[in-house]
Coordinates of N, CA and C in Angstrom, one line a residue:
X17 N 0.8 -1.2 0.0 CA 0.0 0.0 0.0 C 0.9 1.2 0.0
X18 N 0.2 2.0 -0.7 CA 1.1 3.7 -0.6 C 0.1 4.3 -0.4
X19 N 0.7 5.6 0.0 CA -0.4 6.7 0.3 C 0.6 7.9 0.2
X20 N 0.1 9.0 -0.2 CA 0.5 10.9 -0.4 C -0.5 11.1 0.3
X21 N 0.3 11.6 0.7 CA -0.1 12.8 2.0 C 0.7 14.3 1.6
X22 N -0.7 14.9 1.7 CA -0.1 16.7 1.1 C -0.4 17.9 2.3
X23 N 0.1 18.6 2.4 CA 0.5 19.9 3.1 C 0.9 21.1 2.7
X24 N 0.7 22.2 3.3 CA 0.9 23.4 3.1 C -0.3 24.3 2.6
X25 N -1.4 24.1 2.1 CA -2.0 24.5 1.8 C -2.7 25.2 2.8
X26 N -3.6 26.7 2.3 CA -4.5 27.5 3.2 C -4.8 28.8 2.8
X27 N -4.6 29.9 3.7 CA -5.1 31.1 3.1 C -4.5 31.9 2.9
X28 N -4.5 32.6 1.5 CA -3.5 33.8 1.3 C -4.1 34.6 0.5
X29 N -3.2 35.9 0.6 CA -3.8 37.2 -0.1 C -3.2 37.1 -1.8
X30 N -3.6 38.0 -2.7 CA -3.2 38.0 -3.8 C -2.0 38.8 -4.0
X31 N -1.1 37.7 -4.5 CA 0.6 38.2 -4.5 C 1.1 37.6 -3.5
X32 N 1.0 36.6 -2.8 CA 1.6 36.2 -1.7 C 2.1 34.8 -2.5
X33 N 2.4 33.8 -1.3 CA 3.1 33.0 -1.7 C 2.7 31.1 -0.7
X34 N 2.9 30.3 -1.3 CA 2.7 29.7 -0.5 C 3.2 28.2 -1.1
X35 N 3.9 27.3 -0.3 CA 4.5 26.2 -0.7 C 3.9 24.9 -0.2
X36 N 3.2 23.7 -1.2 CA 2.7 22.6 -0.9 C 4.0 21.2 -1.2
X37 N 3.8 20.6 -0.3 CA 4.3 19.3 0.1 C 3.6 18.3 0.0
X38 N 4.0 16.9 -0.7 CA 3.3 15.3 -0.7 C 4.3 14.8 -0.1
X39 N 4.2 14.1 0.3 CA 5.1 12.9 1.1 C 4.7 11.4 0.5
X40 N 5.3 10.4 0.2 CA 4.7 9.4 -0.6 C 5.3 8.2 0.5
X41 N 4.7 7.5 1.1 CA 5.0 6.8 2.4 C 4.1 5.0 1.5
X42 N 5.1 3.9 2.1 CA 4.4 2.7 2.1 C 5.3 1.9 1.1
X43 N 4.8 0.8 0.6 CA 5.6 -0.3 0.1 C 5.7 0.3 -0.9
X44 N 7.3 1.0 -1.3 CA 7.7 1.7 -2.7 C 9.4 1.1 -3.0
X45 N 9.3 0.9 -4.2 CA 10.1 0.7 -4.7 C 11.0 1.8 -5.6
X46 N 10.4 2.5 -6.4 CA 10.6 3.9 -7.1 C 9.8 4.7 -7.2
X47 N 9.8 6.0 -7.4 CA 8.6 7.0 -8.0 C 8.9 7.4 -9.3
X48 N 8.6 7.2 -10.6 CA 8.6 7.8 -11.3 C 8.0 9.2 -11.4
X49 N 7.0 9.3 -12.5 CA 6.6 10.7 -12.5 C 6.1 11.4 -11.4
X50 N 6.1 12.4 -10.7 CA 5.2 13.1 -9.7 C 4.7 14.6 -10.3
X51 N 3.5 14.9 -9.7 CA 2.4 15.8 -10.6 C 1.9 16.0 -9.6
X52 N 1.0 17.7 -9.6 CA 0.2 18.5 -8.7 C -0.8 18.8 -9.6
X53 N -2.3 18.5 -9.7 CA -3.8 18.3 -10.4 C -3.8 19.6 -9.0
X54 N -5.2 20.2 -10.3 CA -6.0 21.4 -9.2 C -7.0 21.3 -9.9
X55 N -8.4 21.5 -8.7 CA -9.4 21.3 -9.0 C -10.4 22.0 -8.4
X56 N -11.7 22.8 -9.0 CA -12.4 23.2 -8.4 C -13.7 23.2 -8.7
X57 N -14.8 23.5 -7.6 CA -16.2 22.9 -8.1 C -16.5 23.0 -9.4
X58 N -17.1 21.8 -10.1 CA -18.0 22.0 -11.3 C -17.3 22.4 -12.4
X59 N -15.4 22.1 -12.4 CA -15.0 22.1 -13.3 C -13.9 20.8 -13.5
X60 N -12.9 20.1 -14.5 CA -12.7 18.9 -14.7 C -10.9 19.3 -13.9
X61 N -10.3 18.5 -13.0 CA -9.2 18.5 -12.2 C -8.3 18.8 -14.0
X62 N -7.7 19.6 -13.6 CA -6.4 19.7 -14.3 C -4.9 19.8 -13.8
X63 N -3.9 19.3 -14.6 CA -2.9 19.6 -14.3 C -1.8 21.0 -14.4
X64 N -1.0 20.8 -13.2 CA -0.6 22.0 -12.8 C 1.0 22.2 -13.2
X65 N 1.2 20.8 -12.7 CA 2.8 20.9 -13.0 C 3.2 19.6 -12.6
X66 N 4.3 19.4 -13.6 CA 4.7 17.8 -13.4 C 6.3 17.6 -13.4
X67 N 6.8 16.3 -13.1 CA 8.2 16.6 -12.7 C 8.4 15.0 -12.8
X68 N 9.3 14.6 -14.0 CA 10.1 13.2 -14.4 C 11.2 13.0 -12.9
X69 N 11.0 11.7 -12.7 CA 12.3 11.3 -11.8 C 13.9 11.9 -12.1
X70 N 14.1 12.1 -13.0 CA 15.4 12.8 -13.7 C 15.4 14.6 -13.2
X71 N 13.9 15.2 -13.3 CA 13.9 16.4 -13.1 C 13.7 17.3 -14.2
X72 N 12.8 16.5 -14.9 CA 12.2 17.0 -15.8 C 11.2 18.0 -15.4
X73 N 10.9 18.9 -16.3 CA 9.9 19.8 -15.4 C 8.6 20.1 -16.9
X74 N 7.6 20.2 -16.8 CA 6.2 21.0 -17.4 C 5.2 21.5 -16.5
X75 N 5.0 23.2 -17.1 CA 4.1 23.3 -16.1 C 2.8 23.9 -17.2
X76 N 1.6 24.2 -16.6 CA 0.3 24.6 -17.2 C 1.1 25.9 -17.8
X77 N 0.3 27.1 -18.7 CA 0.6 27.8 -19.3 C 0.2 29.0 -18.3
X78 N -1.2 28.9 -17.6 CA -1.6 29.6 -16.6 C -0.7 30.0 -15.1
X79 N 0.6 28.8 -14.7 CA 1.4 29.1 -14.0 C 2.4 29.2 -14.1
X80 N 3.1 28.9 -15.0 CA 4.4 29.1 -15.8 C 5.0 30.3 -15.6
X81 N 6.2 30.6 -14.5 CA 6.7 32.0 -14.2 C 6.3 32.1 -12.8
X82 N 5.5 30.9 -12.4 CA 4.6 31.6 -10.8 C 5.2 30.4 -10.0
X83 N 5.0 29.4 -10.5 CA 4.8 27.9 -10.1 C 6.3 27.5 -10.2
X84 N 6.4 26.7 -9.3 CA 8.0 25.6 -9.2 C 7.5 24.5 -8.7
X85 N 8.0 23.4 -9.4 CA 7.5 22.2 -8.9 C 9.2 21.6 -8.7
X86 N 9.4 20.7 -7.7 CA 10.7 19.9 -7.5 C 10.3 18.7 -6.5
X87 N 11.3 18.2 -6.5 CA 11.3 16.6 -5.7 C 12.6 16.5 -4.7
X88 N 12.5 16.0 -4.0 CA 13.5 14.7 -3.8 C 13.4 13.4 -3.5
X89 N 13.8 13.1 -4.3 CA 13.6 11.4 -5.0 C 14.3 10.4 -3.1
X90 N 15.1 11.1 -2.5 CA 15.5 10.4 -1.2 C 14.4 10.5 0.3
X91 N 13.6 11.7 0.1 CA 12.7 11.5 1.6 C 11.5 10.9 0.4
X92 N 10.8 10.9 -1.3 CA 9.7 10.6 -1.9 C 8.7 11.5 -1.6
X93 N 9.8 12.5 -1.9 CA 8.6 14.2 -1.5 C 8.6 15.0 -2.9
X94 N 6.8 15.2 -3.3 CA 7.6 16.3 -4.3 C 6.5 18.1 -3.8
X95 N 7.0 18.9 -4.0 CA 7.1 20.5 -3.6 C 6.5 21.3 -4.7
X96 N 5.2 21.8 -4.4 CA 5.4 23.2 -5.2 C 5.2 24.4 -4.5
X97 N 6.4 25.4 -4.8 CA 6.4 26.3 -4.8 C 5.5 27.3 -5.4
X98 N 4.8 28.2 -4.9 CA 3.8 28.9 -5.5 C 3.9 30.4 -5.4
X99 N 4.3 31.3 -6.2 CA 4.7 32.5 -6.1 C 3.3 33.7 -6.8
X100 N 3.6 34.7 -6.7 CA 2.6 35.8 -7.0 C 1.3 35.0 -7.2
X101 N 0.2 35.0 -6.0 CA -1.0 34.0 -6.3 C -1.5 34.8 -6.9
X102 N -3.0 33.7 -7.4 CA -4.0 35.1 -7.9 C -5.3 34.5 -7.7
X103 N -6.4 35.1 -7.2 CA -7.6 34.6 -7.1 C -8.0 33.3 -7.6
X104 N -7.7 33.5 -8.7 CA -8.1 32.4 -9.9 C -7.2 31.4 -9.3
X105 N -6.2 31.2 -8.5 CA -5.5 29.9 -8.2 C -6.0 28.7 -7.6
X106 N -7.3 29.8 -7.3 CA -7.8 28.9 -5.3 C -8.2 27.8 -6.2
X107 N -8.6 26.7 -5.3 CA -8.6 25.5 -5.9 C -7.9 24.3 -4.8
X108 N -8.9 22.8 -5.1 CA -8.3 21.9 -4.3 C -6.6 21.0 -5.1
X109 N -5.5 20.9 -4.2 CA -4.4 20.7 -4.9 C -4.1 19.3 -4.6
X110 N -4.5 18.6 -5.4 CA -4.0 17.1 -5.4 C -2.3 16.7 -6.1
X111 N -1.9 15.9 -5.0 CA -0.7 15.5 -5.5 C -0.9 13.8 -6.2
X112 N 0.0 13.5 -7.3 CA 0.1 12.5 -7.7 C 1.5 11.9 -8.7
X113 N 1.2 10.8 -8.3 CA 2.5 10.0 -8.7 C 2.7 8.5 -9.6
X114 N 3.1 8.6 -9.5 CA 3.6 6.8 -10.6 C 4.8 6.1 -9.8
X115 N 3.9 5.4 -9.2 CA 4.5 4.2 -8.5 C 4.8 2.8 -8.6
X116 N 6.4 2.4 -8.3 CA 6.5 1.3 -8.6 C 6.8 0.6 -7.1
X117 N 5.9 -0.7 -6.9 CA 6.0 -0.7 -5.6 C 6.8 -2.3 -5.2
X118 N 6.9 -2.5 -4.2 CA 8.1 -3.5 -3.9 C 8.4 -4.3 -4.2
X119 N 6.6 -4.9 -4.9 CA 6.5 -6.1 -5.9 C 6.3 -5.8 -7.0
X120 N 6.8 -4.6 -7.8 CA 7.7 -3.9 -9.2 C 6.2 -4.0 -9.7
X121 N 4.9 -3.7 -9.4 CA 4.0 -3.6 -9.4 C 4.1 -1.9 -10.3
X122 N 3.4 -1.2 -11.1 CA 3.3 0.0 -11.3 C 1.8 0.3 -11.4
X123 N 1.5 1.3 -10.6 CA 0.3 2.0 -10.2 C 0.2 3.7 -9.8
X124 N -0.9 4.2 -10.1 CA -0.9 5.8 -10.0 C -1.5 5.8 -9.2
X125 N -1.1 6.8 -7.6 CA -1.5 7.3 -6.7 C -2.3 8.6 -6.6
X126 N -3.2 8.7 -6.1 CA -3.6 9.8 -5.8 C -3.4 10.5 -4.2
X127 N -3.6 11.8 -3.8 CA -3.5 12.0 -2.4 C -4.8 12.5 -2.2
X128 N -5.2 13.3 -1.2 CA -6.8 13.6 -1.1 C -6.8 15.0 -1.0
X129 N -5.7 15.8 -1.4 CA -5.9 16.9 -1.5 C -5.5 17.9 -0.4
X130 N -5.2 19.2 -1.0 CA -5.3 20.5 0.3 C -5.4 21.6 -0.4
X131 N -6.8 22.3 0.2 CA -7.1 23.7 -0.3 C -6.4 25.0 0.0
X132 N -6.4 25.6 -1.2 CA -5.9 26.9 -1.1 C -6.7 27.5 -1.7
X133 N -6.6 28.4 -0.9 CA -7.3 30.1 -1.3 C -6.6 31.4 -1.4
X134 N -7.0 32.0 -2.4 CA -6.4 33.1 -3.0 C -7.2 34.3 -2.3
X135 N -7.5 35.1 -1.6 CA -8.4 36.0 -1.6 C -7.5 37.5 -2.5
X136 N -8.6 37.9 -2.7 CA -8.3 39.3 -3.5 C -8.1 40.3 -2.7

C-alpha cells in the first residue's frame, strides 16, 4: 500500500506565496513521474505541473513563471512552490504519482488533497 499525503495549503492574499508538500510513504520501490492536479467545483481537475524522476519539469501555461515544482527522490517528497497568487489559483491541490512498488508492481497514486485560497 502507498499513500500521499499533502501539506501546506491555506489562506493567502493576492501576491503572496505559498508552498505545498506530498510525502509518498508505504511499500515503494521507485517514484517515477510526480504531478500537482488542481481542481475546483464543477470544473474537470487539471494539471498543474509535473516533474520526471530525472527532473524533468512542465508546467500549465496559466502558472508558468509563478509555479516551481521539484522533488527529492531520497525522503519521496515532491514541492510546489507557488509565487505571486492570484484569485483564480484557489482551488483543491492534489498531489500525484507513478509508483512502482516493492513487488515492481506499477500503479498511480492519488493524495486527497489540500485547499488553497487566493483571496483578493
Amino acid at each position: 500500500q502507498v499513500q500521499l499525503v499533502e501539506s501546506g495549503g491555506g489562506l493567502v492574499q493576492a501576491g503572496g506565496s505559498l508552498r505545498l508538500s506530498c510525502a509518498a510513504s508505504g511499500s515503494i520501490f521507485s517514484i517515477n513521474g510526480m504531478n500537482w492536479y488542481r481542481q475546483v467545483p464543477g470544473k474537470q481537475r487539471e494539471l498543474v505541473a509535473a516533474i520526471s524522476r530525472g527532473g524533468s519539469t512542465n508546467y500549465a501555461d496559466s502558472v508558468e513563471g509563478r509555479f516551481t515544482i521539484s522533488r527529492d527522490n531520497a525522503k519521496n517528497t515532491v514541492y510546489l512552490q507557488m509565487n505571486s497568487l492570484k484569485p483564480e489559483d484557489t482551488a483543491v491541490y492534489y498531489c500525484n504519482a507513478d509508483v512502482v512498488n516493492i513487488a515492481r508492481s506499477r500503479m498511480n497514486y492519488w493524495g486527497r488533497g489540500t485547499q488553497v485560497t487566493v483571496s483578493s
